[in-house]
XYZ file of C-alpha atoms in Angstrom:
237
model
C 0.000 0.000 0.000
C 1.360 3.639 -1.033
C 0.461 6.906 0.630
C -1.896 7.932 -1.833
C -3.794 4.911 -1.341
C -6.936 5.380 0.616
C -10.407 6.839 -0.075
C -10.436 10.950 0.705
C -13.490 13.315 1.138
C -13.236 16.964 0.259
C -14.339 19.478 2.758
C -12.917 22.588 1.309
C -12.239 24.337 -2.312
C -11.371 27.257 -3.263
C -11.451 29.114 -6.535
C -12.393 25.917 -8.617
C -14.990 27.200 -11.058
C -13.207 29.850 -12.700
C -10.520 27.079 -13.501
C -12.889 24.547 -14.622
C -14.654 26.997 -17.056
C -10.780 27.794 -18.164
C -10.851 24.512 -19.213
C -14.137 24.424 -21.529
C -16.616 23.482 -18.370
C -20.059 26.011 -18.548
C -20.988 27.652 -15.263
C -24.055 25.557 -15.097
C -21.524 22.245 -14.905
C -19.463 24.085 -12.467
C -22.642 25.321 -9.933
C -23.760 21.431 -10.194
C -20.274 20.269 -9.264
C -19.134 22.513 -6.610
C -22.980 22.315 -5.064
C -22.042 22.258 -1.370
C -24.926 18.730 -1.210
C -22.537 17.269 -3.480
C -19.699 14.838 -1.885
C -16.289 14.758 -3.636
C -14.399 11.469 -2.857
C -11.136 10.281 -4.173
C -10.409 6.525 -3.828
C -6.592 5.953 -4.909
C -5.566 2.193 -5.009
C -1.941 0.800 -6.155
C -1.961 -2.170 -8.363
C -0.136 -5.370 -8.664
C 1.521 -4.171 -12.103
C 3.070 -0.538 -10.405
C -0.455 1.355 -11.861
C -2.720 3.179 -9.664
C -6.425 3.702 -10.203
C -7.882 6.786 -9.503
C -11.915 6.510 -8.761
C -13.431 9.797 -8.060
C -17.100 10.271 -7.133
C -19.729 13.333 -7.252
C -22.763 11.783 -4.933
C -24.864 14.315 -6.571
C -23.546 14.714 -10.275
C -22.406 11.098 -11.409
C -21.667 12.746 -14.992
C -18.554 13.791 -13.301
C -17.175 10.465 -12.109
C -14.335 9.007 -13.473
C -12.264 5.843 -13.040
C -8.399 6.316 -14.455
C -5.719 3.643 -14.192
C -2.195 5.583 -14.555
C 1.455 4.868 -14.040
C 4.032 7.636 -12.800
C 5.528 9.242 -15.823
C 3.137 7.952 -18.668
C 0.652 9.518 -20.846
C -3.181 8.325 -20.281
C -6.300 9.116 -22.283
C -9.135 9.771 -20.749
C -12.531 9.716 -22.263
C -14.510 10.503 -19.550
C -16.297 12.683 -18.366
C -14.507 15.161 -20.688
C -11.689 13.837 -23.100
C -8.048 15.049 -22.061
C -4.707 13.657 -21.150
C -3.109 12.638 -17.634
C 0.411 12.882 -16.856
C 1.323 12.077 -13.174
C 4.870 12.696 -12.307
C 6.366 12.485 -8.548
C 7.748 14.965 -6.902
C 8.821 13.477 -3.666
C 7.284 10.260 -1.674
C 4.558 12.419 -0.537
C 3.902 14.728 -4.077
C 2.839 13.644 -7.167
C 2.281 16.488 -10.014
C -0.330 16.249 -12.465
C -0.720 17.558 -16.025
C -4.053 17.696 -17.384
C -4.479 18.817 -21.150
C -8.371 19.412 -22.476
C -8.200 20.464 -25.534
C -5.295 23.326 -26.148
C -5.564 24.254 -22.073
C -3.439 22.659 -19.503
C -3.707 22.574 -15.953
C -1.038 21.693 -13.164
C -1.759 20.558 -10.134
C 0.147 19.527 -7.144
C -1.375 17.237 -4.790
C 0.458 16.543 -1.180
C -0.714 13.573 1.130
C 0.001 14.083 4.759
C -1.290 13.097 7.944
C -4.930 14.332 7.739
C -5.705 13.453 3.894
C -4.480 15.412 0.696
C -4.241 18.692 0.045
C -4.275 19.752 -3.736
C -2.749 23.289 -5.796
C -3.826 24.148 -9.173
C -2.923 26.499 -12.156
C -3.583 26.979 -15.438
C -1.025 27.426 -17.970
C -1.362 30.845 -19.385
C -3.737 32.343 -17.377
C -3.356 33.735 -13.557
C -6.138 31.549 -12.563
C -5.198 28.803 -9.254
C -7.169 26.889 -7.086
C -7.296 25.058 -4.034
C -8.883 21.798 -2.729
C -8.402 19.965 1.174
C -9.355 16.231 1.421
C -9.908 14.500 4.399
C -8.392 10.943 4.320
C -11.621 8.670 5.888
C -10.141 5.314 5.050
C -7.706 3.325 5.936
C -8.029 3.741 9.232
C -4.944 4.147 11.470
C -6.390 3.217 14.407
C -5.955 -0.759 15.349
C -4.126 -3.667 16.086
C -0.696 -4.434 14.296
C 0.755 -7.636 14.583
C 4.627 -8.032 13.160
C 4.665 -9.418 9.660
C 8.376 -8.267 8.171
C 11.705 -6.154 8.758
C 15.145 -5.104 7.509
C 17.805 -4.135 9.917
C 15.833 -3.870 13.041
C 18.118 -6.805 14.693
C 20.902 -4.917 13.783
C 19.546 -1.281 14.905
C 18.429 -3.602 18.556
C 21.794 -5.032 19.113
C 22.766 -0.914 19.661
C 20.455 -0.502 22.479
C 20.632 -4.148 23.286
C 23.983 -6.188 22.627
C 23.066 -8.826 24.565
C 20.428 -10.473 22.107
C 21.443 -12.788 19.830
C 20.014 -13.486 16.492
C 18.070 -16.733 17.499
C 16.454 -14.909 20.286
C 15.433 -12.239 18.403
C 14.085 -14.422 15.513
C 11.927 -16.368 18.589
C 10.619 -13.258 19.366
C 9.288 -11.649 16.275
C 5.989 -13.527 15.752
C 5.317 -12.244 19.876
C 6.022 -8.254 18.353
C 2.607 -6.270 17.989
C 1.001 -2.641 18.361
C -2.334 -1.301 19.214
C -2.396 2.137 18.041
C -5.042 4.442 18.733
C -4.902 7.827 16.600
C -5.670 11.024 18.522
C -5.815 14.744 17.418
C -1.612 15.294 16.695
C -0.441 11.806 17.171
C -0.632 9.053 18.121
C -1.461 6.282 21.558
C 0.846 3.433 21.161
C 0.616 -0.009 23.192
C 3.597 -1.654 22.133
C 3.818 -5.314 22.836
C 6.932 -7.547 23.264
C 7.991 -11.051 24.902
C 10.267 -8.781 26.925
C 7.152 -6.672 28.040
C 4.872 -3.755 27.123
C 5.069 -0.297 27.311
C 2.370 2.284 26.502
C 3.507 5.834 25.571
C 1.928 8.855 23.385
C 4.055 10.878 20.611
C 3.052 13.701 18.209
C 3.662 13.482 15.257
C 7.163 15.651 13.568
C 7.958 15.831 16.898
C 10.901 13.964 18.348
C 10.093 12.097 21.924
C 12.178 10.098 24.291
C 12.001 6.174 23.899
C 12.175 4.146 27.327
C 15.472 2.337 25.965
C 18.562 4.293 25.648
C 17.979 6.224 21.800
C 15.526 8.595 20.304
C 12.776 8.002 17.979
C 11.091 10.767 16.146
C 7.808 10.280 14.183
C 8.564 11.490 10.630
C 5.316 11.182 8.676
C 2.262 8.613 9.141
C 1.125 6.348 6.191
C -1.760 5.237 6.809
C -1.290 1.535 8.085
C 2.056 2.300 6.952
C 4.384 4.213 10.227
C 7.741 5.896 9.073
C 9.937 6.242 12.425
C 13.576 7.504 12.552
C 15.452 5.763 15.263
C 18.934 8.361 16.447
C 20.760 5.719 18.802
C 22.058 7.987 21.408
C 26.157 7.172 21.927
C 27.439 5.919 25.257
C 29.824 8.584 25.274
């Protein structure tokens, strides 16, 4: 699963119509679309082959929906519900810039997933027109119970805070490894779980906090059922 994947909900936009009717869209399309009864959702889903799909829904103008399957850097034709062309390019892990062509206008946008949904930044080409849209991310949820499935170097990273365990009683102890995480407003409750114990602590996120073994963590960014956490072992000397 990527960071774009999940299903988002907008709750804010600003500025859309007179970009949409840059594009060829009448003010009667734009009033039904932007209708504050109608619900904009996003569902973004990574596929097997590197592709994502794209299905975005207008609960009260289903001429708008669309369903686009994409890769990152190719060219996609789209037929509905206007014809143009899709070019999604990334940025960083967390940006991916789209180029939309309809007809001879062109629109760029620049859509940013973080830790409460997506937040999306518009132009088009030749024009000083720009607009804004904020999603809320609604699913996957972040809040449950993890149990350890996989990891690369963590034996390693533990023999710094933890020489004494050897590689046999660390494998032993991996299928035992869990979290319950329970997302609040900021950051996170975490009940980590170990055959050596558990420990329950709360961290915010970007912010660095204090581990109960002898290092630092610090929360980077959330991925929702994804966690990105820098460990900084803190020298004996």
């Amino acid at each position: 699963m990527g960071k774009f994947d999940g299903k988002f909900v907008m709750e804010s936009s600003q500025k859309v119509a007179p970009c949409m009717m840059a594009l060829g869209m009448t003010e009667d399309m734009c009033k039904k679309m932007l209708d504050p009864k109608n619900e904009v959702t996003v569902t973004v889903s990574e596929n097997s082959d590197g592709s994502f799909t794209s299905d975005s829904k207008h609960s009260l103008a289903p001429e708008f929906n669309s369903v686009v399957t994409f890769k990152i850097g190719e060219t996609t034709a789209i037929e509905k519900p206007f014809p143009m062309t899709l070019t999604v390019t990334k940025k960083n892990e967390n940006t991916w810039i789209n180029r939309t062509e309809m007809g001879d206008k062109v629109m760029i946008t620049e859509n940013v997933v973080h830790n409460y949904g997506m937040s999306i930044r518009g132009t088009v080409e030749g024009t000083g027109l720009s607009l804004t849209e904020e999603f809320k991310r609604v699913s996957p949820q972040v809040t449950g119970f993890y149990a350890f499935e996989s990891e690369e170097g963590l034996y390693e990273i533990s023999k710094l805070w933890a020489p004494q365990v050897e590689l046999a009683d660390f494998e032993k102890m991996k299928p035992d490894m869990a979290l319950r995480i329970v997302e609040k407003s900021g950051g996170l409750c975490v009940d980590e779980r170990s055959p050596l114990g558990s420990k329950v602590y709360s961290v915010k996120f970007d912010e660095e906090y204090e581990y109960s073994q002898p290092g630092k963590q610090a929360t980077a960014s959330i991925g929702f059922r994804h966690l990105f956490i820098e460990i900084k072992i803190q020298p004996d000397f």
